């Protein structure tokens, strides 16, 4: 802890916002969004895996689909593919960048397109804070009409060539605030997307998909995935020292 968190948590307790939602969580989402820039929308969630699960669902992943994914990643970056009944296909790394080999990916996309078996989504991983080749990956995704979700769990604070922040790529990116990350909320994660409709849908699905009705009504199934306001308060304090930690 940096020493800034206790005051933020005390504010949450004093205002009695100890449930999953509240002003500290709103402020934490806004703080991360301002840091990342580029007009992104941020949704605080219970974990990075939860963020990936929601992103894959919004991308339309289902049973029988393939998700092409970096072979060097944590299991939490794979399990959401299994939750949806899809099949992960693993791609090796470029030894120069330690990120997914975009040349091999391009070859396989061309082959898959000729055989009418393109993946539903590509999920590259920013390994140990090293950003993936966003320009190439976004161009390939656009060329073949494939969704791109970047696993940026380990890279908040890193920058891609040209100064673009890691965590702003693709249709969505996911962040983690687990205890081993550069900042932590004790547990937690975030979905980052330029698609406002994806952010709105993520908030809806992450709060048990409860319809806006005066009674309990659910037109689809959802999840209990929202980050608590207390954890948001911790994150708000941690954001004050993010740049110091990047510098170190």
PDB file of N, CA and C in Angstrom, residues 121-200:
ATOM      1  N   UNK A 121     -12.336 -14.827 -32.162  1.00  0.00           N
ATOM      2  CA  UNK A 121     -11.602 -13.770 -31.452  1.00  0.00           C
ATOM      3  C   UNK A 121     -10.117 -14.139 -31.401  1.00  0.00           C
ATOM      4  N   UNK A 122      -9.279 -13.115 -31.405  1.00  0.00           N
ATOM      5  CA  UNK A 122      -7.846 -13.276 -31.139  1.00  0.00           C
ATOM      6  C   UNK A 122      -7.564 -12.618 -29.787  1.00  0.00           C
ATOM      7  N   UNK A 123      -6.853 -13.331 -28.900  1.00  0.00           N
ATOM      8  CA  UNK A 123      -6.525 -12.805 -27.569  1.00  0.00           C
ATOM      9  C   UNK A 123      -5.007 -12.866 -27.379  1.00  0.00           C
ATOM     10  N   UNK A 124      -4.283 -11.805 -27.733  1.00  0.00           N
ATOM     11  CA  UNK A 124      -2.848 -11.744 -27.456  1.00  0.00           C
ATOM     12  C   UNK A 124      -2.609 -11.251 -26.031  1.00  0.00           C
ATOM     13  N   UNK A 125      -1.441 -11.570 -25.483  1.00  0.00           N
ATOM     14  CA  UNK A 125      -1.119 -11.221 -24.092  1.00  0.00           C
ATOM     15  C   UNK A 125       0.069 -10.273 -24.025  1.00  0.00           C
ATOM     16  N   UNK A 126      -0.121  -9.175 -23.270  1.00  0.00           N
ATOM     17  CA  UNK A 126       0.997  -8.291 -22.951  1.00  0.00           C
ATOM     18  C   UNK A 126       1.797  -8.961 -21.834  1.00  0.00           C
ATOM     19  N   UNK A 127       2.847  -9.657 -22.184  1.00  0.00           N
ATOM     20  CA  UNK A 127       3.575 -10.461 -21.204  1.00  0.00           C
ATOM     21  C   UNK A 127       4.536  -9.610 -20.372  1.00  0.00           C
ATOM     22  N   UNK A 128       4.386  -9.663 -19.049  1.00  0.00           N
ATOM     23  CA  UNK A 128       5.265  -8.932 -18.133  1.00  0.00           C
ATOM     24  C   UNK A 128       5.350  -7.440 -18.473  1.00  0.00           C
ATOM     25  N   UNK A 129       4.255  -6.876 -18.962  1.00  0.00           N
ATOM     26  CA  UNK A 129       4.244  -5.449 -19.268  1.00  0.00           C
ATOM     27  C   UNK A 129       4.705  -5.103 -20.670  1.00  0.00           C
ATOM     28  N   UNK A 130       5.136  -6.074 -21.450  1.00  0.00           N
ATOM     29  CA  UNK A 130       5.561  -5.816 -22.831  1.00  0.00           C
ATOM     30  C   UNK A 130       4.330  -5.787 -23.731  1.00  0.00           C
ATOM     31  N   UNK A 131       4.019  -4.633 -24.301  1.00  0.00           N
ATOM     32  CA  UNK A 131       2.839  -4.514 -25.149  1.00  0.00           C
ATOM     33  C   UNK A 131       2.975  -5.349 -26.410  1.00  0.00           C
ATOM     34  N   UNK A 132       1.862  -5.929 -26.819  1.00  0.00           N
ATOM     35  CA  UNK A 132       1.815  -6.629 -28.100  1.00  0.00           C
ATOM     36  C   UNK A 132       1.925  -5.603 -29.228  1.00  0.00           C
ATOM     37  N   UNK A 133       2.115  -6.078 -30.448  1.00  0.00           N
ATOM     38  CA  UNK A 133       2.216  -5.214 -31.633  1.00  0.00           C
ATOM     39  C   UNK A 133       0.800  -4.796 -32.040  1.00  0.00           C
ATOM     40  N   UNK A 134       0.300  -3.739 -31.407  1.00  0.00           N
ATOM     41  CA  UNK A 134      -1.095  -3.344 -31.589  1.00  0.00           C
ATOM     42  C   UNK A 134      -1.424  -2.983 -33.036  1.00  0.00           C
ATOM     43  N   UNK A 135      -0.546  -2.246 -33.702  1.00  0.00           N
ATOM     44  CA  UNK A 135      -0.841  -1.812 -35.073  1.00  0.00           C
ATOM     45  C   UNK A 135      -1.068  -3.005 -35.991  1.00  0.00           C
ATOM     46  N   UNK A 136      -0.156  -3.973 -35.935  1.00  0.00           N
ATOM     47  CA  UNK A 136      -0.262  -5.149 -36.794  1.00  0.00           C
ATOM     48  C   UNK A 136      -1.487  -5.979 -36.445  1.00  0.00           C
ATOM     49  N   UNK A 137      -1.718  -6.190 -35.149  1.00  0.00           N
ATOM     50  CA  UNK A 137      -2.850  -7.006 -34.722  1.00  0.00           C
ATOM     51  C   UNK A 137      -4.179  -6.360 -35.088  1.00  0.00           C
ATOM     52  N   UNK A 138      -4.297  -5.056 -34.905  1.00  0.00           N
ATOM     53  CA  UNK A 138      -5.545  -4.373 -35.254  1.00  0.00           C
ATOM     54  C   UNK A 138      -5.781  -4.406 -36.755  1.00  0.00           C
ATOM     55  N   UNK A 139      -4.712  -4.287 -37.536  1.00  0.00           N
ATOM     56  CA  UNK A 139      -4.850  -4.359 -38.991  1.00  0.00           C
ATOM     57  C   UNK A 139      -5.300  -5.755 -39.434  1.00  0.00           C
ATOM     58  N   UNK A 140      -4.721  -6.790 -38.846  1.00  0.00           N
ATOM     59  CA  UNK A 140      -5.110  -8.165 -39.181  1.00  0.00           C
ATOM     60  C   UNK A 140      -6.560  -8.439 -38.786  1.00  0.00           C
ATOM     61  N   UNK A 141      -6.960  -7.979 -37.597  1.00  0.00           N
ATOM     62  CA  UNK A 141      -8.327  -8.194 -37.139  1.00  0.00           C
ATOM     63  C   UNK A 141      -9.318  -7.518 -38.077  1.00  0.00           C
ATOM     64  N   UNK A 142      -8.994  -6.303 -38.504  1.00  0.00           N
ATOM     65  CA  UNK A 142      -9.879  -5.586 -39.423  1.00  0.00           C
ATOM     66  C   UNK A 142      -9.924  -6.264 -40.791  1.00  0.00           C
ATOM     67  N   UNK A 143      -8.779  -6.732 -41.263  1.00  0.00           N
ATOM     68  CA  UNK A 143      -8.712  -7.377 -42.579  1.00  0.00           C
ATOM     69  C   UNK A 143      -9.588  -8.610 -42.662  1.00  0.00           C
ATOM     70  N   UNK A 144      -9.602  -9.398 -41.574  1.00  0.00           N
ATOM     71  CA  UNK A 144     -10.331 -10.667 -41.603  1.00  0.00           C
ATOM     72  C   UNK A 144     -11.665 -10.623 -40.846  1.00  0.00           C
ATOM     73  N   UNK A 145     -12.024  -9.467 -40.310  1.00  0.00           N
ATOM     74  CA  UNK A 145     -13.292  -9.347 -39.617  1.00  0.00           C
ATOM     75  C   UNK A 145     -13.365 -10.159 -38.345  1.00  0.00           C
ATOM     76  N   UNK A 146     -12.245 -10.217 -37.621  1.00  0.00           N
ATOM     77  CA  UNK A 146     -12.150 -10.990 -36.383  1.00  0.00           C
ATOM     78  C   UNK A 146     -12.038 -10.019 -35.205  1.00  0.00           C
ATOM     79  N   UNK A 147     -12.716 -10.307 -34.120  1.00  0.00           N
ATOM     80  CA  UNK A 147     -12.613  -9.466 -32.927  1.00  0.00           C
ATOM     81  C   UNK A 147     -11.244  -9.630 -32.272  1.00  0.00           C
ATOM     82  N   UNK A 148     -10.745  -8.523 -31.685  1.00  0.00           N
ATOM     83  CA  UNK A 148      -9.453  -8.519 -31.007  1.00  0.00           C
ATOM     84  C   UNK A 148      -9.665  -8.073 -29.566  1.00  0.00           C
ATOM     85  N   UNK A 149      -9.315  -8.932 -28.609  1.00  0.00           N
ATOM     86  CA  UNK A 149      -9.388  -8.616 -27.183  1.00  0.00           C
ATOM     87  C   UNK A 149      -7.997  -8.801 -26.601  1.00  0.00           C
ATOM     88  N   UNK A 150      -7.405  -7.739 -26.105  1.00  0.00           N
ATOM     89  CA  UNK A 150      -6.019  -7.774 -25.650  1.00  0.00           C
ATOM     90  C   UNK A 150      -5.974  -8.043 -24.146  1.00  0.00           C
ATOM     91  N   UNK A 151      -5.247  -9.084 -23.773  1.00  0.00           N
ATOM     92  CA  UNK A 151      -5.037  -9.403 -22.361  1.00  0.00           C
ATOM     93  C   UNK A 151      -3.906  -8.521 -21.848  1.00  0.00           C
ATOM     94  N   UNK A 152      -4.294  -7.359 -21.308  1.00  0.00           N
ATOM     95  CA  UNK A 152      -3.329  -6.384 -20.787  1.00  0.00           C
ATOM     96  C   UNK A 152      -3.254  -6.438 -19.268  1.00  0.00           C
ATOM     97  N   UNK A 153      -3.535  -7.618 -18.706  1.00  0.00           N
ATOM     98  CA  UNK A 153      -3.600  -7.771 -17.252  1.00  0.00           C
ATOM     99  C   UNK A 153      -2.331  -7.285 -16.561  1.00  0.00           C
ATOM    100  N   UNK A 154      -1.177  -7.471 -17.211  1.00  0.00           N
ATOM    101  CA  UNK A 154       0.102  -7.166 -16.566  1.00  0.00           C
ATOM    102  C   UNK A 154       0.729  -5.852 -17.033  1.00  0.00           C
ATOM    103  N   UNK A 155       0.011  -5.064 -17.827  1.00  0.00           N
ATOM    104  CA  UNK A 155       0.728  -3.985 -18.521  1.00  0.00           C
ATOM    105  C   UNK A 155       0.233  -2.577 -18.240  1.00  0.00           C
ATOM    106  N   UNK A 156      -0.620  -2.361 -17.221  1.00  0.00           N
ATOM    107  CA  UNK A 156      -1.024  -0.992 -16.916  1.00  0.00           C
ATOM    108  C   UNK A 156       0.215  -0.168 -16.585  1.00  0.00           C
ATOM    109  N   UNK A 157       0.371   0.944 -17.270  1.00  0.00           N
ATOM    110  CA  UNK A 157       1.549   1.781 -17.090  1.00  0.00           C
ATOM    111  C   UNK A 157       2.553   1.674 -18.217  1.00  0.00           C
ATOM    112  N   UNK A 158       2.459   0.605 -19.006  1.00  0.00           N
ATOM    113  CA  UNK A 158       3.362   0.442 -20.143  1.00  0.00           C
ATOM    114  C   UNK A 158       2.835   1.234 -21.340  1.00  0.00           C
ATOM    115  N   UNK A 159       3.706   1.463 -22.315  1.00  0.00           N
ATOM    116  CA  UNK A 159       3.328   2.200 -23.517  1.00  0.00           C
ATOM    117  C   UNK A 159       3.787   1.440 -24.751  1.00  0.00           C
ATOM    118  N   UNK A 160       2.975   1.505 -25.787  1.00  0.00           N
ATOM    119  CA  UNK A 160       3.303   0.945 -27.094  1.00  0.00           C
ATOM    120  C   UNK A 160       4.110   1.988 -27.858  1.00  0.00           C
ATOM    121  N   UNK A 161       4.758   1.567 -28.936  1.00  0.00           N
ATOM    122  CA  UNK A 161       5.534   2.486 -29.762  1.00  0.00           C
ATOM    123  C   UNK A 161       4.679   3.694 -30.147  1.00  0.00           C
ATOM    124  N   UNK A 162       5.247   4.877 -30.027  1.00  0.00           N
ATOM    125  CA  UNK A 162       4.506   6.085 -30.328  1.00  0.00           C
ATOM    126  C   UNK A 162       3.798   6.667 -29.122  1.00  0.00           C
ATOM    127  N   UNK A 163       3.905   5.986 -27.970  1.00  0.00           N
ATOM    128  CA  UNK A 163       3.353   6.525 -26.742  1.00  0.00           C
ATOM    129  C   UNK A 163       1.947   6.097 -26.400  1.00  0.00           C
ATOM    130  N   UNK A 164       1.324   5.289 -27.243  1.00  0.00           N
ATOM    131  CA  UNK A 164      -0.026   4.822 -26.938  1.00  0.00           C
ATOM    132  C   UNK A 164       0.010   3.888 -25.721  1.00  0.00           C
ATOM    133  N   UNK A 165      -0.917   4.060 -24.805  1.00  0.00           N
ATOM    134  CA  UNK A 165      -0.930   3.264 -23.588  1.00  0.00           C
ATOM    135  C   UNK A 165      -1.322   1.816 -23.857  1.00  0.00           C
ATOM    136  N   UNK A 166      -0.598   0.889 -23.270  1.00  0.00           N
ATOM    137  CA  UNK A 166      -1.037  -0.502 -23.265  1.00  0.00           C
ATOM    138  C   UNK A 166      -2.357  -0.565 -22.506  1.00  0.00           C
ATOM    139  N   UNK A 167      -3.267  -1.384 -22.988  1.00  0.00           N
ATOM    140  CA  UNK A 167      -4.587  -1.475 -22.390  1.00  0.00           C
ATOM    141  C   UNK A 167      -5.649  -0.729 -23.167  1.00  0.00           C
ATOM    142  N   UNK A 168      -5.268  -0.153 -24.312  1.00  0.00           N
ATOM    143  CA  UNK A 168      -6.228   0.596 -25.125  1.00  0.00           C
ATOM    144  C   UNK A 168      -6.473  -0.056 -26.481  1.00  0.00           C
ATOM    145  N   UNK A 169      -5.975  -1.262 -26.684  1.00  0.00           N
ATOM    146  CA  UNK A 169      -6.028  -1.879 -28.007  1.00  0.00           C
ATOM    147  C   UNK A 169      -7.263  -2.717 -28.263  1.00  0.00           C
ATOM    148  N   UNK A 170      -7.502  -2.969 -29.548  1.00  0.00           N
ATOM    149  CA  UNK A 170      -8.543  -3.901 -29.969  1.00  0.00           C
ATOM    150  C   UNK A 170      -9.954  -3.423 -29.688  1.00  0.00           C
ATOM    151  N   UNK A 171     -10.881  -4.381 -29.771  1.00  0.00           N
ATOM    152  CA  UNK A 171     -12.266  -4.085 -29.407  1.00  0.00           C
ATOM    153  C   UNK A 171     -12.389  -3.872 -27.913  1.00  0.00           C
ATOM    154  N   UNK A 172     -11.540  -4.548 -27.160  1.00  0.00           N
ATOM    155  CA  UNK A 172     -11.507  -4.397 -25.704  1.00  0.00           C
ATOM    156  C   UNK A 172     -10.155  -4.871 -25.210  1.00  0.00           C
ATOM    157  N   UNK A 173      -9.792  -4.388 -24.029  1.00  0.00           N
ATOM    158  CA  UNK A 173      -8.611  -4.874 -23.317  1.00  0.00           C
ATOM    159  C   UNK A 173      -9.040  -5.166 -21.890  1.00  0.00           C
ATOM    160  N   UNK A 174      -8.299  -6.053 -21.257  1.00  0.00           N
ATOM    161  CA  UNK A 174      -8.617  -6.378 -19.859  1.00  0.00           C
ATOM    162  C   UNK A 174      -7.411  -6.080 -18.982  1.00  0.00           C
ATOM    163  N   UNK A 175      -7.697  -5.557 -17.788  1.00  0.00           N
ATOM    164  CA  UNK A 175      -6.669  -5.258 -16.801  1.00  0.00           C
ATOM    165  C   UNK A 175      -6.909  -6.097 -15.557  1.00  0.00           C
ATOM    166  N   UNK A 176      -5.849  -6.345 -14.799  1.00  0.00           N
ATOM    167  CA  UNK A 176      -5.961  -7.038 -13.524  1.00  0.00           C
ATOM    168  C   UNK A 176      -5.362  -6.181 -12.419  1.00  0.00           C
ATOM    169  N   UNK A 177      -6.009  -6.210 -11.262  1.00  0.00           N
ATOM    170  CA  UNK A 177      -5.492  -5.520 -10.078  1.00  0.00           C
ATOM    171  C   UNK A 177      -5.249  -6.514  -8.950  1.00  0.00           C
ATOM    172  N   UNK A 178      -4.855  -7.721  -9.331  1.00  0.00           N
ATOM    173  CA  UNK A 178      -4.508  -8.742  -8.346  1.00  0.00           C
ATOM    174  C   UNK A 178      -3.254  -8.292  -7.572  1.00  0.00           C
ATOM    175  N   UNK A 179      -2.958  -8.999  -6.501  1.00  0.00           N
ATOM    176  CA  UNK A 179      -1.871  -8.573  -5.620  1.00  0.00           C
ATOM    177  C   UNK A 179      -0.494  -8.555  -6.252  1.00  0.00           C
ATOM    178  N   UNK A 180      -0.306  -9.240  -7.374  1.00  0.00           N
ATOM    179  CA  UNK A 180       1.018  -9.279  -8.013  1.00  0.00           C
ATOM    180  C   UNK A 180       1.156  -8.267  -9.147  1.00  0.00           C
ATOM    181  N   UNK A 181       0.182  -7.377  -9.314  1.00  0.00           N
ATOM    182  CA  UNK A 181       0.232  -6.397 -10.397  1.00  0.00           C
ATOM    183  C   UNK A 181       0.821  -5.073  -9.903  1.00  0.00           C
ATOM    184  N   UNK A 182       1.070  -4.145 -10.846  1.00  0.00           N
ATOM    185  CA  UNK A 182       1.767  -2.909 -10.506  1.00  0.00           C
ATOM    186  C   UNK A 182       0.948  -2.046  -9.557  1.00  0.00           C
ATOM    187  N   UNK A 183      -0.370  -2.095  -9.663  1.00  0.00           N
ATOM    188  CA  UNK A 183      -1.236  -1.564  -8.611  1.00  0.00           C
ATOM    189  C   UNK A 183      -2.264  -2.644  -8.288  1.00  0.00           C
ATOM    190  N   UNK A 184      -2.764  -2.621  -7.056  1.00  0.00           N
ATOM    191  CA  UNK A 184      -3.705  -3.663  -6.642  1.00  0.00           C
ATOM    192  C   UNK A 184      -4.902  -3.050  -5.931  1.00  0.00           C
ATOM    193  N   UNK A 185      -6.033  -3.712  -6.077  1.00  0.00           N
ATOM    194  CA  UNK A 185      -7.224  -3.353  -5.298  1.00  0.00           C
ATOM    195  C   UNK A 185      -7.548  -4.482  -4.323  1.00  0.00           C
ATOM    196  N   UNK A 186      -6.579  -5.321  -4.068  1.00  0.00           N
ATOM    197  CA  UNK A 186      -6.606  -6.587  -3.304  1.00  0.00           C
ATOM    198  C   UNK A 186      -6.997  -7.719  -4.222  1.00  0.00           C
ATOM    199  N   UNK A 187      -7.996  -7.537  -4.985  1.00  0.00           N
ATOM    200  CA  UNK A 187      -8.377  -8.387  -6.107  1.00  0.00           C
ATOM    201  C   UNK A 187      -9.102  -7.443  -7.036  1.00  0.00           C
ATOM    202  N   UNK A 188      -9.447  -7.886  -8.204  1.00  0.00           N
ATOM    203  CA  UNK A 188     -10.197  -7.000  -9.093  1.00  0.00           C
ATOM    204  C   UNK A 188      -9.607  -6.933 -10.482  1.00  0.00           C
ATOM    205  N   UNK A 189     -10.371  -6.344 -11.370  1.00  0.00           N
ATOM    206  CA  UNK A 189      -9.950  -6.187 -12.747  1.00  0.00           C
ATOM    207  C   UNK A 189     -10.786  -5.121 -13.420  1.00  0.00           C
ATOM    208  N   UNK A 190     -10.574  -4.950 -14.708  1.00  0.00           N
ATOM    209  CA  UNK A 190     -11.293  -3.907 -15.433  1.00  0.00           C
ATOM    210  C   UNK A 190     -11.391  -4.269 -16.907  1.00  0.00           C
ATOM    211  N   UNK A 191     -12.550  -3.962 -17.473  1.00  0.00           N
ATOM    212  CA  UNK A 191     -12.750  -4.045 -18.918  1.00  0.00           C
ATOM    213  C   UNK A 191     -12.576  -2.647 -19.485  1.00  0.00           C
ATOM    214  N   UNK A 192     -11.757  -2.527 -20.511  1.00  0.00           N
ATOM    215  CA  UNK A 192     -11.505  -1.242 -21.166  1.00  0.00           C
ATOM    216  C   UNK A 192     -11.905  -1.381 -22.631  1.00  0.00           C
ATOM    217  N   UNK A 193     -12.772  -0.496 -23.103  1.00  0.00           N
ATOM    218  CA  UNK A 193     -13.234  -0.599 -24.483  1.00  0.00           C
ATOM    219  C   UNK A 193     -13.594   0.773 -25.042  1.00  0.00           C
ATOM    220  N   UNK A 194     -13.438   0.920 -26.349  1.00  0.00           N
ATOM    221  CA  UNK A 194     -13.895   2.141 -27.017  1.00  0.00           C
ATOM    222  C   UNK A 194     -15.373   2.057 -27.388  1.00  0.00           C
ATOM    223  N   UNK A 195     -15.939   0.856 -27.309  1.00  0.00           N
ATOM    224  CA  UNK A 195     -17.345   0.660 -27.662  1.00  0.00           C
ATOM    225  C   UNK A 195     -18.223   0.958 -26.449  1.00  0.00           C
ATOM    226  N   UNK A 196     -18.937   2.054 -26.468  1.00  0.00           N
ATOM    227  CA  UNK A 196     -19.790   2.393 -25.324  1.00  0.00           C
ATOM    228  C   UNK A 196     -20.845   1.316 -25.077  1.00  0.00           C
ATOM    229  N   UNK A 197     -21.358   0.724 -26.167  1.00  0.00           N
ATOM    230  CA  UNK A 197     -22.381  -0.314 -25.993  1.00  0.00           C
ATOM    231  C   UNK A 197     -21.802  -1.543 -25.294  1.00  0.00           C
ATOM    232  N   UNK A 198     -20.510  -1.830 -25.512  1.00  0.00           N
ATOM    233  CA  UNK A 198     -19.872  -2.951 -24.808  1.00  0.00           C
ATOM    234  C   UNK A 198     -19.749  -2.626 -23.320  1.00  0.00           C
ATOM    235  N   UNK A 199     -19.369  -1.399 -23.000  1.00  0.00           N
ATOM    236  CA  UNK A 199     -19.240  -1.011 -21.591  1.00  0.00           C
ATOM    237  C   UNK A 199     -20.598  -1.074 -20.893  1.00  0.00           C
ATOM    238  N   UNK A 200     -21.633  -0.561 -21.566  1.00  0.00           N
ATOM    239  CA  UNK A 200     -22.979  -0.601 -20.983  1.00  0.00           C
ATOM    240  C   UNK A 200     -23.440  -2.041 -20.777  1.00  0.00           C
TER     241      UNK A 200
END
